[in-house]
XYZ file of C-alpha atoms in Angstrom:
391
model
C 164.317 168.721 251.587
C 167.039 165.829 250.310
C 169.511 166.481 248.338
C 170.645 163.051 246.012
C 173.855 161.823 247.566
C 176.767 161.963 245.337
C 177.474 158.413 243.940
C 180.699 156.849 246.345
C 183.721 157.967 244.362
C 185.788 154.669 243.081
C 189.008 153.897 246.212
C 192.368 152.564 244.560
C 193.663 152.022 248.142
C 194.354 148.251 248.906
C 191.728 147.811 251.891
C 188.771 148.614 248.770
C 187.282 144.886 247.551
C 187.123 146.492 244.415
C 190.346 147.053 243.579
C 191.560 143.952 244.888
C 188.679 141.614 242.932
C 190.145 143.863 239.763
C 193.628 143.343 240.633
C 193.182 139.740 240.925
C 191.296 139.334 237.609
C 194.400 141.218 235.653
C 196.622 138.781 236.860
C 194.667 135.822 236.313
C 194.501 136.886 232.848
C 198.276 137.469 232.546
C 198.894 134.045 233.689
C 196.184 132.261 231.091
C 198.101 134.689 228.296
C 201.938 133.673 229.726
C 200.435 129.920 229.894
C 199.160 130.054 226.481
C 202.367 132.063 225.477
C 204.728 129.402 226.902
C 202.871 126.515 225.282
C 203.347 127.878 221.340
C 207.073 128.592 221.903
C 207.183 125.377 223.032
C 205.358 123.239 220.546
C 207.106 125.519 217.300
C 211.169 125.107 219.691
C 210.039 120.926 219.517
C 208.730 121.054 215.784
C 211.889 122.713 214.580
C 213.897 120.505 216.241
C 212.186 117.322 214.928
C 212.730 119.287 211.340
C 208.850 119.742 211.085
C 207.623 122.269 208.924
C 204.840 124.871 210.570
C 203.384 128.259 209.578
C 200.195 128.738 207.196
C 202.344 129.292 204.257
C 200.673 126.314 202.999
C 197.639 127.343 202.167
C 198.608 129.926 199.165
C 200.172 126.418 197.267
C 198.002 124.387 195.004
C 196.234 121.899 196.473
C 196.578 118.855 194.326
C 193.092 117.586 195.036
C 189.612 116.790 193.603
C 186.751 117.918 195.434
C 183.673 115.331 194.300
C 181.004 117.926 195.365
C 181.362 121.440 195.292
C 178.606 124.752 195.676
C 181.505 126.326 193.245
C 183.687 125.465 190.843
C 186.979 124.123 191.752
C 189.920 122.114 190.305
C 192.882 120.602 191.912
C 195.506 123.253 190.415
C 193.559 126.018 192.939
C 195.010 126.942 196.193
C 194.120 124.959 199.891
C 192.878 128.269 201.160
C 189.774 127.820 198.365
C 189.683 123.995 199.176
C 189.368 125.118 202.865
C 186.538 127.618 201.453
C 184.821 124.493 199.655
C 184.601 122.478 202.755
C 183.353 125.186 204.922
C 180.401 126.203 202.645
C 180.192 122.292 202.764
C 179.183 122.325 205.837
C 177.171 125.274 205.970
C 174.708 124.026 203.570
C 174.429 120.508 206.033
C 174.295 123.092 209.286
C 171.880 125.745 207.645
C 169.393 123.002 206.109
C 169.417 121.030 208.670
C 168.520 123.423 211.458
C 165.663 124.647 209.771
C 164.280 120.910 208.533
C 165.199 120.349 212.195
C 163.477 122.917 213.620
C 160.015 122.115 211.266
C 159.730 118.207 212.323
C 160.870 118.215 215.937
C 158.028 121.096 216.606
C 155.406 118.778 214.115
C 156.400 115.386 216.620
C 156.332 117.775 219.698
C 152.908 118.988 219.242
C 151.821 115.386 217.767
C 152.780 113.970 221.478
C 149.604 116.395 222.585
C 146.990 114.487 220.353
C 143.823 113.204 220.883
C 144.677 110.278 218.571
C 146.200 107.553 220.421
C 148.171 106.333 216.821
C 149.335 109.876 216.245
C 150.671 110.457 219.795
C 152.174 106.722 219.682
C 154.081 107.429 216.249
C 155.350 110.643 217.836
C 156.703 108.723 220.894
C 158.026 106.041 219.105
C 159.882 107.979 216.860
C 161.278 109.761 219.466
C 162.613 106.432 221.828
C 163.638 105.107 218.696
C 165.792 107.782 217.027
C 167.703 109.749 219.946
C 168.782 106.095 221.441
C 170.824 105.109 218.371
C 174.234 106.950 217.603
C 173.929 109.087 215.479
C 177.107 107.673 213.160
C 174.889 104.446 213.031
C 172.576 106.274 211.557
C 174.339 108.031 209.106
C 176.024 105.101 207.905
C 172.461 103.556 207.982
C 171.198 106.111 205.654
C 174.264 106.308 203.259
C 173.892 102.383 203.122
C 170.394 102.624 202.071
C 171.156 105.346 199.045
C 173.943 103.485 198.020
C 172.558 99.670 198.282
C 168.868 99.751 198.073
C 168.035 102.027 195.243
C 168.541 101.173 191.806
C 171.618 102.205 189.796
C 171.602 105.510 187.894
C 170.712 104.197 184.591
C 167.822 102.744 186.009
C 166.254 105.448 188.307
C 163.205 105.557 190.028
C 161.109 108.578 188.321
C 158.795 110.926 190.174
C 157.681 113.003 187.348
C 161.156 115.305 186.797
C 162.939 114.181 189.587
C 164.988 111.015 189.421
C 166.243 109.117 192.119
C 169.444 106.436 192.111
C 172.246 105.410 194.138
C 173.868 108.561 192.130
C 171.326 111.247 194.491
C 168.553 113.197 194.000
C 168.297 115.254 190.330
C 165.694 117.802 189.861
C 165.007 120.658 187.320
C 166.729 124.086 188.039
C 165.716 127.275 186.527
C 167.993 128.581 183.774
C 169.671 131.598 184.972
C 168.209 134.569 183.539
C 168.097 138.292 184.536
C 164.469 138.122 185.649
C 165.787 135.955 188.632
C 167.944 138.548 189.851
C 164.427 141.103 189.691
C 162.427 138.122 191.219
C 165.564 138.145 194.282
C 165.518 141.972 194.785
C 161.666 141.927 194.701
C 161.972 139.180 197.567
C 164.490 141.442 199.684
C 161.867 144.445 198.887
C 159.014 141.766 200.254
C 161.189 141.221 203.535
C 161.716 144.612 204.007
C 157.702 145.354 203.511
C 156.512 142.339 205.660
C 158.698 143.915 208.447
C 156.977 147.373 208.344
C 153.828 145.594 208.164
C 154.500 143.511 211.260
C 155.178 146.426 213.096
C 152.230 149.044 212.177
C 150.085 145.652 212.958
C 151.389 145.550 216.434
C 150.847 149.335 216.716
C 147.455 149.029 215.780
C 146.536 145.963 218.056
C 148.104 148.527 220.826
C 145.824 151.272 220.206
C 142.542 149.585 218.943
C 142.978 146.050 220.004
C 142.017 144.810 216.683
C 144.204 141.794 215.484
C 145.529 141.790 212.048
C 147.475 138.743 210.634
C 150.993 138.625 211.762
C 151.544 135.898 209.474
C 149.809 135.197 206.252
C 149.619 138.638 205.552
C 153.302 139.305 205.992
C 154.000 135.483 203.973
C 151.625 137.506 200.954
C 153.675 140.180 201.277
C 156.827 138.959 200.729
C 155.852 136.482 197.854
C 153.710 138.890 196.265
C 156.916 141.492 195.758
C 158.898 138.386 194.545
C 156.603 137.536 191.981
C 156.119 141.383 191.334
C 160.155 141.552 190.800
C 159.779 138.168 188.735
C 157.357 139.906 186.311
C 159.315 143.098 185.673
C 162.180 141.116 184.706
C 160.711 139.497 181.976
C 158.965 136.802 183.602
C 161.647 133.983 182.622
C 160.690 130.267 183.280
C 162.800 127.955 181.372
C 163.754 125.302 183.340
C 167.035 122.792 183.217
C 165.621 119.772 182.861
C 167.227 116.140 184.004
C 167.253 113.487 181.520
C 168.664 109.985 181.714
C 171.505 109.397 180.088
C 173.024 106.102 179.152
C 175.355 105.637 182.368
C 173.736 108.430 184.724
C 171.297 111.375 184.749
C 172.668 114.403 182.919
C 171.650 118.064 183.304
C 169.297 119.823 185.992
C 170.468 119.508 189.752
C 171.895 117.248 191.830
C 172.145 116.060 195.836
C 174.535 113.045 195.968
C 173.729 110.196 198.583
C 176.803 111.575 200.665
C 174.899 115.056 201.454
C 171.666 113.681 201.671
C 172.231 110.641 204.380
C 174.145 113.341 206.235
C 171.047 115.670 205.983
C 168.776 113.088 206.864
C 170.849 111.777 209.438
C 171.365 114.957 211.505
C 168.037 116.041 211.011
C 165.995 113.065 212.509
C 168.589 112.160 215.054
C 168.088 115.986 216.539
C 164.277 116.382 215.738
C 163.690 113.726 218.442
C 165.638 116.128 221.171
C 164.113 119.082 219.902
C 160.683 117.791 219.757
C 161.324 116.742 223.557
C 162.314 120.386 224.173
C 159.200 121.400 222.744
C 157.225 119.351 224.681
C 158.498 120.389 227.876
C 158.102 123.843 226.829
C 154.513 123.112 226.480
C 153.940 121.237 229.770
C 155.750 124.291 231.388
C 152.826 126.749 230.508
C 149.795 126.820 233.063
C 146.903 124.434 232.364
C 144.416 127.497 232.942
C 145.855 129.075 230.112
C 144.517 126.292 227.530
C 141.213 126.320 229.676
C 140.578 130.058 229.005
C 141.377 129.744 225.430
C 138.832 127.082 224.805
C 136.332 129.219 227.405
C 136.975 131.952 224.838
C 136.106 129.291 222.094
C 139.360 128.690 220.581
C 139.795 125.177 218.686
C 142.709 122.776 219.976
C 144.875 124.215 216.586
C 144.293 127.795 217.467
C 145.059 127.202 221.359
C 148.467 125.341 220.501
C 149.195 128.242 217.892
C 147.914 131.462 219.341
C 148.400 130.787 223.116
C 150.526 128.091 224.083
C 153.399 128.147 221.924
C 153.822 131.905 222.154
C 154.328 131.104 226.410
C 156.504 128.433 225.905
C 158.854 130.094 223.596
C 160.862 131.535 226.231
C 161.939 127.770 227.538
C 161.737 126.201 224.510
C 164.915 128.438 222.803
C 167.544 128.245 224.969
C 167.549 124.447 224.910
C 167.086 124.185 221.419
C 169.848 126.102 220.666
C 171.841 124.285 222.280
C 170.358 121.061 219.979
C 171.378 123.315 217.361
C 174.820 123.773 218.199
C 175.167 120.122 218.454
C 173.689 119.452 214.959
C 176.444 122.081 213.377
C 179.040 120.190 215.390
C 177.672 116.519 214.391
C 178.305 117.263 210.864
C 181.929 116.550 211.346
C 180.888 113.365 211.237
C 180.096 113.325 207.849
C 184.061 112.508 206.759
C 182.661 108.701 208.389
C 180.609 108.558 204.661
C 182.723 110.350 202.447
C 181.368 113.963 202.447
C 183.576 116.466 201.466
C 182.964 119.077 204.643
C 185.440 120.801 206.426
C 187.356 117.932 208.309
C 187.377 115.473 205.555
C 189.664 118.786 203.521
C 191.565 119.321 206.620
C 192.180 115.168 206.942
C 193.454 115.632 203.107
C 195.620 118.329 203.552
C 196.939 116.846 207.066
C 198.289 113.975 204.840
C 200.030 116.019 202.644
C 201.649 118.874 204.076
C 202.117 117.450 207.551
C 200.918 120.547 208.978
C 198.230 119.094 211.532
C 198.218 121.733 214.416
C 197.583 124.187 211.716
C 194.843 122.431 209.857
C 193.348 121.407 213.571
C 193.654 125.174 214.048
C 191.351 125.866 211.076
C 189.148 123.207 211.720
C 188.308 124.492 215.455
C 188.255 128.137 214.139
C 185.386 127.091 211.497
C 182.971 125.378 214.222
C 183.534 128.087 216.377
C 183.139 131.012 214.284
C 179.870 128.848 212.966
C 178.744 128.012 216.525
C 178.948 131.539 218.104
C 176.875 133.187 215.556
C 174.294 130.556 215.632
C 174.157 131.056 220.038
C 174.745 134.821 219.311
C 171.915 135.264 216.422
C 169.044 132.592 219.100
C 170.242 134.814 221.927
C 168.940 137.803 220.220
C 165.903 135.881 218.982
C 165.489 134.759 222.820
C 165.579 138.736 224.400
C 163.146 139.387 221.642
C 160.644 136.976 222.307
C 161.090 137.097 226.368
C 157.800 138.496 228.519
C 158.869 141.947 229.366
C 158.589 143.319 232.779
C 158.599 146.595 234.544
């Protein structure tokens, strides 16, 4: 009978390719961190020299600036740190938006280039030959043009029931904070939490029966049903903040300005047409028999795309499109082109007057990396979740 051989025990000598492929990395990183080392002592030796001032120190001072379109309040007495925080949730709102407006109309021109109808599946390809071969700062200067040149001025809005819209945005009714919203939000979290649970006993189940239960409208029930539940307790509030035209703009209720919304639009139909590319391929990628036994099984075309093939081509569909995604976060620094206060239209104000560049660059590439990593981090995860797994 064999005995398991001890695992080789780990040789420090110099002859072991080990040691030396471990040796060599160390050093390689010790150069990179000299290199990098070398290159700050010598940019701050040179800026002190030239009497040019560095540090973030800066950024505790008052900023001196207006910020024309804020998620929060914020004057010009408050600090550049806060302005910095203005522009970055600036850009999240463009980033987080657009990825999932993305995500909804490149998968709705993806599928559409698998129709039976001959106009459908033309629309979907011309949209796509037409969209991803313009620049995309064309088109959002296309877009702001249009909001700010073609629509009528704000005191003469075009009305679509409460919503108005002008060359001054997009106003809307709000609801009128109340404490039932804040029921109505934890109700939604308790939803989330439920719909989870849910998902997974319904897996469970389809394991040890083989009886399917709905993954998705039941969970989607679930989740608004505890919202509304949470709404209810708290009083049931539903007084609304209602725009109304005023004599020189619309007053009250909410608000998009033309600068957010060309940059919205923009990003979003400039990287639908790449992800609804990426969706097609994914599609083409899964066998043909697979659609053939679905419709042997009597599945319609709908229930084929949505129950068989788009499950398969998940696992090359996500790693390109999150790439598309990364681009669209990194495309909305383009927005300073139109006027929109994000991130690197602050930094550009600041730049001009403190001087410090290399530290507002600094900030600038910490904020779309920070941004970017979580967004290839958090589809990573999504991607080991939905990959086949094997023995």
């Amino acid at each position: 009978m064999s005995t398991p051989s001890s695992p080789p025990k780990k040789s420090w000598s110099w002859r072991s390719q080990a040691f030396r492929g471990l040796l060599y990395q160390i050093i390689a990183i010790v150069v990179v961190l000299l290199a990098v080392l070398y290159l700050a002592h010598n940019t701050t030796t040179n800026m002190k020299l030239r009497g040019i001032q560095s540090g973030f120190d800066f950024l505790t001072g008052p900023a001196g600036f207006d910020i024309g379109e804020s998620f929060f309040a914020f004057d010009s007495g408050e600090s550049y740190w806060r302005a910095y925080l203005v522009g970055f949730v600036n850009t999240l709102r463009v980033a987080v938006v657009g990825i999932v407006l993305t995500t909804l109309l490149g998968t709705l021109i993806g599928v559409g280039r698998f129709s039976r109808n001959a106009l459908i599946r033309g629309l979907c390809s011309a949209y796509v030959e037409f969209f991803r071969n313009i620049p995309v700062l064309l088109q959002l200067l296309m877009w702001y043009l249009m909001f700010t040149e073609v629509l009528p001025a704000s005191n003469e809005p075009l009305v679509f029931g409460p919503f108005f819209l002008s060359k001054g945005g997009l106003n809307f009714p709000i609801p009128e904070w109340a404490t039932g919203h804040v029921w109505g939000a934890w109700g939604l979290l308790a939803g989330v939490i439920g719909a989870v649970l849910y998902r997974s006993y319904a897996k469970k189940s389809f394991e040890q029966t083989g009886r399917v239960k709905s993954m998705f409208w039941a969970p989607l029930a679930i989740v608004l049903g505890a919202g509304i539940l949470g709404w209810l307790l708290g009083g049931a509030p539903t007084a609304l903040n209602m725009p109304v035209q005023g004599e020189f703009a619309i007053e009250n209720g909410g608000a998009l300005t033309p600068e957010y919304l060309s940059v919205l639009l923009g990003l979003t139909i400039y990287t639908a047409a790449f992800v609804s590319e990426v969706v097609r391929g994914g599609i083409q990628s899964v066998a043909l028999g697979q659609s053939e036994a679905a419709a042997a099984l009597g599945l319609s075309r709908g229930q084929t795309m949505r129950l068989v093939m788009l499950p398969q081509a998940l696992r090359v569909i996500i790693p390109p499109v999150t790439n598309q995604y990364l681009n669209l976060t990194k495309n909305s620094s383009l927005a300073v082109a139109i006027g929109y206060p994000d991130v690197v239209s602050i930094a550009n104000t600041a730049i001009n007057q403190t001087g410090r560049a290399v530290e507002c660059i600094a900030i600038i590439m910490l904020v779309y990396l920070s941004t970017s990593l979580f967004t290839s981090i958090t589809m990573n995860w999504y991607n080991t979740r939905s990959a086949i797994k094997e023995r």
